[in-house]
Amino acid sequence: MSTIRPFVLPILSHHRASCTEGELRSVETLAEALVREEPRLTPSETFRSLIPDRLSPGPTLHVDDLSGISRFGHHRDTSFFEDRARFRAGDGDFVATCGPRSDLFREYCEERLGLGEVEWLHPTPRKDPLSVAAACWTDRQVRRTLVRALRSDALSYVHPHMGCAPVWNMALLLQRSSRRPLTVIAPPPGLTRLVNDKVWFTKTVGRLFGSDRTPRSAEAANFATLAIASKHLAKGSRTLVVKIPSSAGGAGNFVLDARKFSDLSLSDVRKELRARLEGFAWHGVHHLLVSSWESDVLRTPSTQIWIPPEVDGYPVVEGLFEQIIAGREGYFRGSRRADLPDALRDACVDRSWLLARLFQRLGYVGRCSFDLLVTGESLSSGRVVFIECNGRWGGTSGPMTLMNRLFGDWRTHPYATNDAILPGFERVRFEQVLEEFQDELFDARTGRGRLIFYNPGGIRLRSGLDVLALGETWEEAGAAVSEEVPRRLLRLIAETPPGGSVVDPAGVTNPRSPGSSVLFHQR
């Protein structure tokens, strides 16, 4: 019987930070202060055995449990985002998703993209289809499979989308049931909650770099404090944005006209906010962040970072990307390589690395990214500010890592990504898209082709499709995903008549309604 060589996720350093001794001391001082002030930063003794001292190759369960993100899937079923875990997995790994099973997508990943053979688990959730981690334990067959894998040394790690409590609880139950070691490649639950909290992150950036490194912001715990903050921030601002701290991809953003508040009394501001935000605010969260919406934005960079256990070394800055943002609320639509002057690039890298080092000192392990803005009159005098932390895998880090897997280094092949969100997409099948672009699909077996489709939404595409395009130049790749591919997809939609349930080639019927769509997209 042949032995499967454990798959190793490619982590490549592309930017070296240049930091002073004084800056490093500031990181240490702040880390010590935060641990004293915030009990949640001290991991529970219950979970200590799951925290990795170092990482080495080993079979892994990849599970993208999205239940910890506020309002994600609030309006529509977004469980198909769980499929993105497949792009991290390789030979001998496990992938768990609660979305519809699609043998066509499985074959696409294994054969066309050459991502190896995995054991794909499909636990049945008891309630929320986003709660994959809980389903892995409550589904008897899946639980037995995972316990058996642990006892036979066929499973060593759990690598989640983010380190939310359900993931750690599942790992703990599996460890205790199997009586075998198991570790989680993610920050502990308390730290995960804090770094993904926009209020905490804004305050932390201010303590490390100064308040001018974030947009003018304030925390609000009710409509009274929200009115006070909004009235104050409206001075000198055209637009305000109210954010749910633990949401993602613009789904938890609500944009307001700041000029309207300048002429209103505080009481009227409160009434206006209550009328506008009654169905949005204070649902499952105890505070909101209100910020001045920067109007002189020149660039929207994002730094992609890997944070290993301290024994394995310092944080690694893998890439600096430009995010494609749409709508007033700032919905994430895709990314491409950032093209910034050296000074701005270095400012993004150096400060992001220092924040990552701070997180590492707090016990963070795994994928992390920071969203920034470059503001000002010109790039030559631009100012870098942080707007939020994505303490998880996302819409930029996933494709970047996929490119590393396919080509060894994402920088060797110009590419760009985009969410093709088009009306009528819900009646199109993934099979039809593959047929439409069959001559242009990238094939790892031959190295030819220029298009990769990821996150296809299971069997039916619902309202969109994530597209990665390769090009001779970065500009060519960007034009392909933003113009050419959507134009051809619109034609395909127009040629596809509305219908009932759709059956994929594997004979599995999609039970979801034909009119379902996805409103919000996650980083």
Coordinates of C-alpha atoms in Angstrom, one line a residue:
M1 CA 0.0 0.0 0.0
S2 CA 1.5 3.3 -1.1
T3 CA 1.9 6.1 1.5
I4 CA 0.5 9.5 0.6
R5 CA 3.0 12.3 1.0
P6 CA 1.4 15.0 3.2
F7 CA 0.5 18.1 1.2
V8 CA 2.2 21.4 2.2
L9 CA 0.5 24.7 1.7
P10 CA 2.8 27.0 -0.2
I11 CA 3.8 30.1 1.8
L12 CA 6.1 32.6 -0.1
S13 CA 7.7 35.7 1.3
H14 CA 7.6 38.6 -1.2
H15 CA 8.1 41.7 0.9
R16 CA 10.6 42.3 3.7
A17 CA 9.6 44.8 6.4
S18 CA 12.1 47.3 7.6
C19 CA 11.4 48.1 11.2
T20 CA 13.3 49.9 13.9
E21 CA 14.2 48.6 17.4
G22 CA 11.9 51.3 18.8
E23 CA 9.0 50.0 16.7
L24 CA 9.6 46.4 17.8
R25 CA 9.7 47.5 21.5
S26 CA 6.4 49.3 21.0
V27 CA 4.9 46.1 19.7
E28 CA 6.1 44.2 22.8
T29 CA 4.9 46.9 25.2
L30 CA 1.5 47.0 23.6
A31 CA 1.2 43.2 23.5
E32 CA 1.9 43.1 27.2
A33 CA -0.7 45.8 27.9
L34 CA -3.4 44.2 25.8
V35 CA -3.0 40.8 27.6
R36 CA -3.3 42.6 31.0
E37 CA -6.4 44.5 29.8
E38 CA -8.3 41.9 27.9
P39 CA -9.1 38.5 29.5
R40 CA -10.2 37.0 26.2
L41 CA -6.6 37.1 24.9
T42 CA -5.6 34.4 27.4
P43 CA -6.6 31.1 25.8
S44 CA -8.9 28.8 27.8
E45 CA -7.0 25.9 29.4
T46 CA -9.6 23.7 27.6
F47 CA -8.1 24.6 24.3
R48 CA -4.4 24.8 25.1
S49 CA -3.8 21.2 23.8
L50 CA -5.2 22.3 20.4
I51 CA -2.7 25.2 19.9
P52 CA 0.2 24.3 17.7
D53 CA 3.7 24.8 19.0
R54 CA 5.0 24.6 15.4
L55 CA 3.6 23.4 12.0
S56 CA 4.9 20.5 10.0
P57 CA 3.4 18.5 7.1
G58 CA 0.4 16.4 8.1
P59 CA -3.1 15.5 6.8
T60 CA -5.6 18.2 7.5
L61 CA -9.3 18.8 7.7
H62 CA -10.2 22.0 5.9
V63 CA -13.5 23.5 7.0
D64 CA -14.9 26.9 6.1
D65 CA -17.4 27.5 8.9
L66 CA -18.9 31.0 8.3
S67 CA -21.3 31.1 11.2
G68 CA -19.1 33.5 13.1
I69 CA -19.5 36.4 10.6
S70 CA -22.4 38.7 11.5
R71 CA -25.1 39.1 8.8
F72 CA -23.3 36.8 6.4
G73 CA -26.1 35.0 4.6
H74 CA -28.6 37.1 6.4
H75 CA -30.7 37.6 3.3
R76 CA -29.8 34.5 1.2
D77 CA -28.2 31.1 1.4
T78 CA -24.4 31.7 1.1
S79 CA -23.3 28.2 2.1
F80 CA -21.6 27.7 -1.2
F81 CA -18.7 29.8 0.0
E82 CA -17.7 26.7 2.0
D83 CA -16.5 25.2 -1.3
R84 CA -13.4 27.6 -1.1
A85 CA -11.9 25.2 1.4
R86 CA -11.2 22.8 -1.4
F87 CA -8.6 25.1 -3.0
R88 CA -6.4 24.8 0.2
A89 CA -6.6 21.0 0.3
G90 CA -4.3 18.5 -1.3
D91 CA -3.7 14.7 -1.4
G92 CA -4.7 13.0 1.8
D93 CA -6.6 15.9 3.2
F94 CA -10.3 16.2 4.2
V95 CA -12.7 18.9 3.1
A96 CA -16.1 19.3 4.9
T97 CA -19.0 21.4 3.4
C98 CA -22.7 21.5 4.0
G99 CA -23.6 22.8 0.6
P100 CA -25.0 20.8 -2.3
R101 CA -22.8 18.0 -3.5
S102 CA -21.4 18.5 -7.0
D103 CA -19.4 15.7 -8.6
L104 CA -18.7 18.0 -11.6
F105 CA -17.0 20.6 -9.4
R106 CA -15.1 17.9 -7.6
E107 CA -13.8 16.6 -10.9
Y108 CA -12.9 20.1 -12.0
C109 CA -10.7 20.6 -9.0
E110 CA -9.0 17.2 -9.2
E111 CA -8.6 16.7 -12.9
R112 CA -8.6 20.1 -14.5
L113 CA -6.8 22.0 -11.7
G114 CA -4.7 19.1 -10.5
L115 CA -5.3 19.9 -6.8
G116 CA -5.0 16.2 -5.6
E117 CA -7.4 13.7 -4.3
V118 CA -9.2 14.6 -1.0
E119 CA -11.9 12.9 1.0
W120 CA -14.8 15.3 0.7
L121 CA -17.3 15.1 3.6
H122 CA -20.8 16.4 3.4
P123 CA -22.3 16.6 6.9
T124 CA -25.9 17.4 7.3
P125 CA -26.4 20.5 9.5
R126 CA -29.1 20.4 12.1
K127 CA -30.0 24.1 11.7
D128 CA -27.7 26.7 10.1
P129 CA -26.0 25.4 6.8
L130 CA -23.1 27.8 7.6
S131 CA -22.3 25.8 10.8
V132 CA -20.1 23.2 9.2
A133 CA -18.0 22.6 12.3
A134 CA -21.0 21.7 14.4
A135 CA -22.3 19.5 11.6
C136 CA -19.0 17.6 11.5
W137 CA -19.7 16.4 15.0
T138 CA -23.4 16.0 15.0
D139 CA -23.5 14.0 11.8
R140 CA -22.7 10.5 13.0
Q141 CA -21.2 9.2 9.9
V142 CA -18.8 12.2 9.4
R143 CA -17.9 12.1 13.1
R144 CA -17.0 8.4 12.9
T145 CA -14.9 9.1 9.7
L146 CA -12.9 11.8 11.4
V147 CA -12.4 9.9 14.7
R148 CA -11.2 6.9 12.7
A149 CA -8.8 9.1 10.7
L150 CA -7.3 10.4 13.9
R151 CA -6.8 7.0 15.4
S152 CA -5.1 5.8 12.3
D153 CA -2.8 8.9 12.1
A154 CA -4.6 10.0 8.9
L155 CA -5.5 13.4 10.4
S156 CA -3.3 15.8 12.3
Y157 CA -4.7 19.3 11.8
V158 CA -7.9 21.3 11.5
H159 CA -7.4 24.3 9.2
P160 CA -10.6 26.5 9.2
H161 CA -11.6 29.6 7.4
M162 CA -11.4 31.4 10.7
G163 CA -10.8 30.3 14.3
C164 CA -14.4 30.7 15.6
A165 CA -15.5 28.9 18.7
P166 CA -17.5 26.2 16.9
V167 CA -14.3 25.1 15.1
W168 CA -12.3 24.8 18.3
N169 CA -15.2 23.0 20.1
M170 CA -15.4 20.5 17.2
A171 CA -11.7 19.9 17.3
L172 CA -11.8 19.4 21.1
L173 CA -14.6 16.9 20.9
L174 CA -12.7 15.0 18.1
Q175 CA -9.5 15.0 20.2
R176 CA -11.2 13.7 23.3
S177 CA -13.2 11.1 21.5
S178 CA -10.2 9.7 19.6
R179 CA -7.7 10.3 22.4
R180 CA -5.2 11.4 19.8
P181 CA -3.4 14.7 19.3
L182 CA -5.1 17.3 17.1
T183 CA -4.2 21.0 16.5
V184 CA -6.0 23.9 15.0
I185 CA -4.3 26.2 12.4
A186 CA -6.0 29.4 13.5
P187 CA -6.0 31.9 16.4
P188 CA -7.9 30.8 19.6
P189 CA -11.6 31.9 19.7
G190 CA -11.1 35.0 21.9
L191 CA -8.3 36.4 19.7
T192 CA -10.2 35.5 16.6
R193 CA -13.2 37.6 17.8
L194 CA -11.0 40.6 18.7
V195 CA -8.9 40.9 15.5
N196 CA -12.1 40.6 13.4
D197 CA -13.8 43.3 15.5
K198 CA -13.5 46.6 13.6
V199 CA -13.9 48.6 16.8
W200 CA -11.1 46.8 18.6
F201 CA -8.9 46.8 15.5
T202 CA -9.3 50.6 15.0
K203 CA -8.4 51.2 18.7
T204 CA -5.4 48.9 18.5
V205 CA -4.0 50.6 15.3
G206 CA -4.4 53.9 17.0
R207 CA -2.4 52.7 20.0
L208 CA 0.4 51.3 17.9
F209 CA 0.7 54.0 15.2
G210 CA -1.4 56.9 16.2
S211 CA -5.0 57.9 15.6
D212 CA -4.2 59.4 12.2
R213 CA -3.6 55.9 10.8
T214 CA -7.3 55.1 10.7
P215 CA -10.3 57.1 9.5
R216 CA -11.9 59.4 12.1
S217 CA -14.0 56.9 14.0
A218 CA -16.0 56.3 17.2
E219 CA -17.7 53.4 19.0
A220 CA -21.4 53.4 19.7
A221 CA -23.3 51.1 22.0
N222 CA -26.8 52.5 21.4
F223 CA -28.7 55.1 19.4
A224 CA -27.9 57.9 21.8
T225 CA -24.1 57.4 21.6
L226 CA -24.4 56.7 17.9
A227 CA -26.1 60.1 17.4
I228 CA -23.4 61.9 19.4
A229 CA -20.7 60.2 17.4
S230 CA -22.4 60.9 14.1
K231 CA -23.1 64.5 14.9
H232 CA -19.4 65.0 15.8
L233 CA -17.9 63.1 12.9
A234 CA -20.3 64.9 10.4
K235 CA -18.2 68.0 10.9
G236 CA -15.7 67.9 8.0
S237 CA -17.2 64.8 6.4
R238 CA -19.4 64.3 3.4
T239 CA -20.3 60.7 4.2
L240 CA -20.4 58.5 7.3
V241 CA -20.4 54.7 7.4
V242 CA -21.9 52.6 10.2
K243 CA -20.3 49.2 10.4
I244 CA -21.2 46.0 12.2
P245 CA -17.8 45.2 13.7
S246 CA -17.8 41.4 13.0
S247 CA -19.2 41.5 9.5
A248 CA -17.3 41.1 6.2
G249 CA -17.1 42.1 2.6
G250 CA -19.3 45.3 3.0
A251 CA -22.3 43.3 4.2
G252 CA -22.3 45.1 7.5
N253 CA -21.9 48.6 6.1
F254 CA -24.5 51.3 6.1
V255 CA -23.7 54.6 4.4
L256 CA -25.2 57.9 5.5
D257 CA -25.1 61.4 4.2
A258 CA -23.1 63.3 6.8
R259 CA -24.1 66.8 5.6
K260 CA -27.7 66.1 6.5
F261 CA -26.7 65.8 10.2
S262 CA -24.9 69.1 10.5
D263 CA -28.2 71.1 10.5
L264 CA -30.1 68.8 12.8
S265 CA -30.4 68.8 16.6
L266 CA -28.9 65.9 18.5
S267 CA -32.4 64.6 19.2
D268 CA -33.3 64.8 15.5
V269 CA -30.1 63.0 14.6
R270 CA -31.1 60.2 16.9
K271 CA -34.5 59.9 15.4
E272 CA -33.1 59.9 11.9
L273 CA -30.6 57.2 12.8
R274 CA -33.3 55.1 14.4
A275 CA -35.5 55.4 11.4
R276 CA -32.7 54.5 9.0
L277 CA -31.0 51.7 11.0
E278 CA -33.9 50.0 12.9
G279 CA -33.5 46.8 11.0
F280 CA -29.8 46.9 10.8
A281 CA -28.3 47.9 14.2
W282 CA -28.0 46.0 17.4
H283 CA -29.0 42.6 16.0
G284 CA -26.6 40.2 17.7
V285 CA -23.9 42.8 18.3
H286 CA -23.3 45.0 21.4
H287 CA -21.6 47.9 19.6
L288 CA -21.1 49.5 16.2
L289 CA -18.3 51.5 14.6
V290 CA -19.1 54.8 12.9
S291 CA -16.5 56.4 10.7
S292 CA -15.9 59.2 8.4
W293 CA -16.0 57.7 4.9
E294 CA -12.8 58.9 3.2
S295 CA -13.6 60.9 0.1
D296 CA -10.1 61.3 -1.3
V297 CA -9.3 57.7 -1.8
L298 CA -6.5 57.0 -4.4
R299 CA -6.0 53.3 -3.8
T300 CA -7.5 50.4 -1.8
P301 CA -4.5 48.1 -1.0
S302 CA -4.7 44.9 1.0
T303 CA -1.7 43.1 2.5
Q304 CA -1.8 39.3 2.6
I305 CA 0.1 37.8 5.5
W306 CA 0.9 34.4 7.0
I307 CA 1.5 34.2 10.7
P308 CA 3.3 31.0 11.9
P309 CA 3.8 29.9 15.5
E310 CA 6.7 31.9 16.9
V311 CA 9.0 28.9 16.9
D312 CA 8.6 28.7 13.1
G313 CA 9.7 32.3 12.5
Y314 CA 8.3 35.8 12.0
P315 CA 5.2 36.8 10.0
V316 CA 5.5 36.5 6.2
V317 CA 4.1 39.2 3.9
E318 CA 3.1 37.3 0.8
G319 CA 1.5 40.0 -1.3
L320 CA 0.3 43.5 -1.7
F321 CA -2.9 43.7 -3.8
E322 CA -5.4 46.2 -5.0
Q323 CA -9.0 45.5 -4.0
I324 CA -11.9 46.0 -6.5
I325 CA -14.6 47.7 -4.5
A326 CA -18.2 48.4 -5.7
G327 CA -21.1 50.4 -4.5
R328 CA -21.4 53.0 -1.8
E329 CA -21.1 50.3 0.9
G330 CA -17.8 49.1 -0.4
Y331 CA -18.7 45.6 -1.5
F332 CA -15.6 43.5 -2.3
R333 CA -15.6 42.3 -5.9
G334 CA -12.1 41.1 -6.6
S335 CA -8.4 41.9 -6.6
R336 CA -5.3 42.4 -8.7
R337 CA -1.6 43.1 -7.9
A338 CA -1.1 46.5 -6.4
D339 CA 1.0 49.1 -8.2
L340 CA 2.2 51.6 -5.7
P341 CA 5.2 54.0 -5.5
D342 CA 8.0 52.5 -3.4
A343 CA 7.3 54.8 -0.4
L344 CA 3.7 53.8 -0.2
R345 CA 4.4 50.2 -0.7
D346 CA 6.9 50.2 2.1
A347 CA 4.5 52.0 4.4
C348 CA 1.9 49.4 3.8
V349 CA 4.3 46.5 4.2
D350 CA 6.1 47.8 7.3
R351 CA 3.0 48.7 9.3
S352 CA 1.2 45.6 8.3
W353 CA 4.1 43.5 9.4
L354 CA 4.3 45.2 12.8
L355 CA 0.6 44.6 13.3
A356 CA 1.1 40.9 12.3
R357 CA 4.0 40.7 14.8
L358 CA 1.7 42.1 17.5
F359 CA -0.9 39.5 16.7
Q360 CA 1.8 36.8 16.7
R361 CA 2.8 37.9 20.2
L362 CA -0.8 37.6 21.3
G363 CA -0.9 33.9 20.0
Y364 CA -2.2 34.3 16.5
V365 CA -1.5 31.5 14.0
G366 CA -2.6 31.3 10.4
R367 CA -3.9 33.5 7.5
C368 CA -4.5 37.2 8.1
S369 CA -4.9 40.3 5.9
F370 CA -5.3 44.0 6.4
D371 CA -7.4 46.3 4.3
L372 CA -6.0 49.8 3.8
L373 CA -6.6 53.1 2.0
V374 CA -4.2 55.5 0.3
T375 CA -5.8 58.9 0.6
G376 CA -4.7 62.4 -0.4
E377 CA -4.3 64.6 -3.5
S378 CA -1.7 62.4 -5.2
L379 CA 0.2 59.2 -4.8
S380 CA 3.4 61.2 -4.2
S381 CA 1.9 62.7 -1.0
G382 CA -0.6 59.9 -0.2
R383 CA -1.3 58.8 3.4
V384 CA -1.8 55.1 4.4
V385 CA -4.7 54.3 6.8
F386 CA -6.0 51.0 8.0
I387 CA -9.7 50.3 7.8
E388 CA -10.0 46.7 9.0
C389 CA -8.4 43.3 9.6
N390 CA -9.6 40.1 8.1
G391 CA -8.4 37.5 10.6
R392 CA -9.3 34.6 8.3
W393 CA -9.0 33.3 4.7
G394 CA -10.7 35.4 2.1
G395 CA -11.4 36.5 -1.4
T396 CA -7.8 37.6 -2.1
S397 CA -5.7 35.2 -0.1
G398 CA -7.5 32.2 -1.5
P399 CA -6.8 32.9 -5.2
M400 CA -3.2 34.0 -4.3
T401 CA -2.6 30.6 -2.7
L402 CA -4.2 28.8 -5.5
M403 CA -1.8 30.6 -7.9
N404 CA 1.1 29.5 -5.8
R405 CA -0.1 25.9 -6.0
L406 CA -0.6 26.0 -9.7
F407 CA 2.5 28.0 -10.8
G408 CA 4.9 27.9 -7.8
D409 CA 4.7 31.7 -7.3
W410 CA 1.7 33.9 -8.1
R411 CA 4.0 36.7 -9.3
T412 CA 5.2 34.7 -12.3
H413 CA 1.8 34.9 -14.0
P414 CA -0.1 38.1 -14.2
Y415 CA -3.7 37.5 -13.0
A416 CA -6.8 39.2 -11.7
T417 CA -10.0 38.1 -10.0
N418 CA -13.6 39.3 -10.1
D419 CA -17.0 38.4 -8.8
A420 CA -19.2 38.2 -11.9
I421 CA -22.5 39.1 -10.3
L422 CA -25.1 39.2 -13.0
P423 CA -28.9 39.2 -13.2
G424 CA -30.4 35.9 -14.2
F425 CA -27.3 33.9 -13.3
E426 CA -29.4 31.7 -11.0
R427 CA -30.7 29.7 -14.0
V428 CA -27.3 28.9 -15.3
R429 CA -25.4 25.6 -14.4
F430 CA -21.7 25.3 -13.8
E431 CA -21.7 22.7 -16.6
Q432 CA -22.9 25.4 -19.1
V433 CA -20.1 27.7 -18.1
L434 CA -17.5 25.1 -18.5
E435 CA -18.9 24.3 -22.0
E436 CA -18.9 28.0 -22.9
F437 CA -15.3 28.5 -22.0
Q438 CA -14.0 25.0 -22.6
D439 CA -11.2 26.1 -25.0
E440 CA -9.9 28.7 -22.5
L441 CA -10.1 26.8 -19.2
F442 CA -6.7 26.5 -17.6
D443 CA -5.6 22.8 -17.5
A444 CA -2.8 22.0 -15.1
R445 CA -2.0 18.8 -17.1
T446 CA -1.0 20.9 -20.1
G447 CA -0.3 24.3 -18.6
R448 CA -2.5 25.9 -21.2
G449 CA -5.6 28.0 -20.7
R450 CA -6.3 31.4 -19.2
L451 CA -9.5 31.1 -17.1
I452 CA -10.1 29.5 -13.7
F453 CA -13.5 29.4 -12.1
Y454 CA -13.6 29.1 -8.3
N455 CA -16.4 29.3 -5.8
P456 CA -19.1 28.4 -8.4
G457 CA -22.0 28.0 -5.9
G458 CA -22.3 24.3 -6.1
I459 CA -24.6 23.1 -8.8
R460 CA -26.6 26.2 -9.6
L461 CA -24.6 29.5 -9.9
R462 CA -27.3 31.5 -8.2
S463 CA -26.3 35.1 -8.8
G464 CA -22.6 35.0 -9.5
L465 CA -19.3 33.3 -10.2
D466 CA -15.8 34.0 -9.1
V467 CA -13.4 34.2 -12.0
L468 CA -9.6 34.3 -12.2
A469 CA -8.1 35.3 -15.5
L470 CA -4.4 34.9 -16.5
G471 CA -2.9 37.4 -19.0
E472 CA 0.3 38.4 -20.7
T473 CA 0.2 41.5 -18.6
W474 CA -1.6 42.5 -15.4
E475 CA -3.7 45.0 -17.4
E476 CA -4.8 42.3 -19.8
A477 CA -5.9 40.0 -17.0
G478 CA -7.8 42.8 -15.3
A479 CA -9.7 43.6 -18.6
A480 CA -10.6 39.9 -19.1
V481 CA -12.3 39.5 -15.7
S482 CA -14.0 42.9 -15.6
E483 CA -15.1 43.2 -19.2
E484 CA -14.7 40.3 -21.5
V485 CA -15.9 37.4 -19.3
P486 CA -18.9 39.2 -17.8
R487 CA -20.0 40.1 -21.4
R488 CA -19.9 36.5 -22.5
L489 CA -21.6 35.3 -19.4
L490 CA -24.5 37.8 -20.0
R491 CA -24.9 36.3 -23.4
L492 CA -25.0 32.8 -21.9
I493 CA -27.6 33.9 -19.5
A494 CA -29.7 35.5 -22.3
E495 CA -29.6 32.2 -24.2
T496 CA -30.6 30.1 -21.1
P497 CA -34.4 30.1 -20.6
P498 CA -35.8 30.3 -17.0
G499 CA -36.6 26.8 -15.7
G500 CA -37.4 24.8 -12.6
S501 CA -34.9 22.7 -10.6
V502 CA -31.6 22.1 -12.2
V503 CA -29.9 18.7 -12.3
D504 CA -26.1 18.5 -12.7
P505 CA -24.4 15.7 -14.6
A506 CA -24.0 13.6 -11.4
G507 CA -27.8 13.5 -11.2
V508 CA -28.1 15.5 -8.0
T509 CA -30.9 18.0 -7.9
N510 CA -30.4 21.4 -6.4
P511 CA -33.3 21.9 -3.9
R512 CA -32.8 25.7 -3.6
S513 CA -35.3 28.0 -5.2
P514 CA -34.6 29.3 -8.7
G515 CA -34.9 32.9 -7.5
S516 CA -32.2 32.8 -4.8
S517 CA -29.3 35.2 -5.1
V518 CA -26.4 36.4 -3.1
L519 CA -26.4 40.0 -2.0
F520 CA -23.1 40.2 -0.1
H521 CA -19.7 38.9 -0.9
Q522 CA -17.0 38.1 1.6
R523 CA -13.4 39.0 1.5

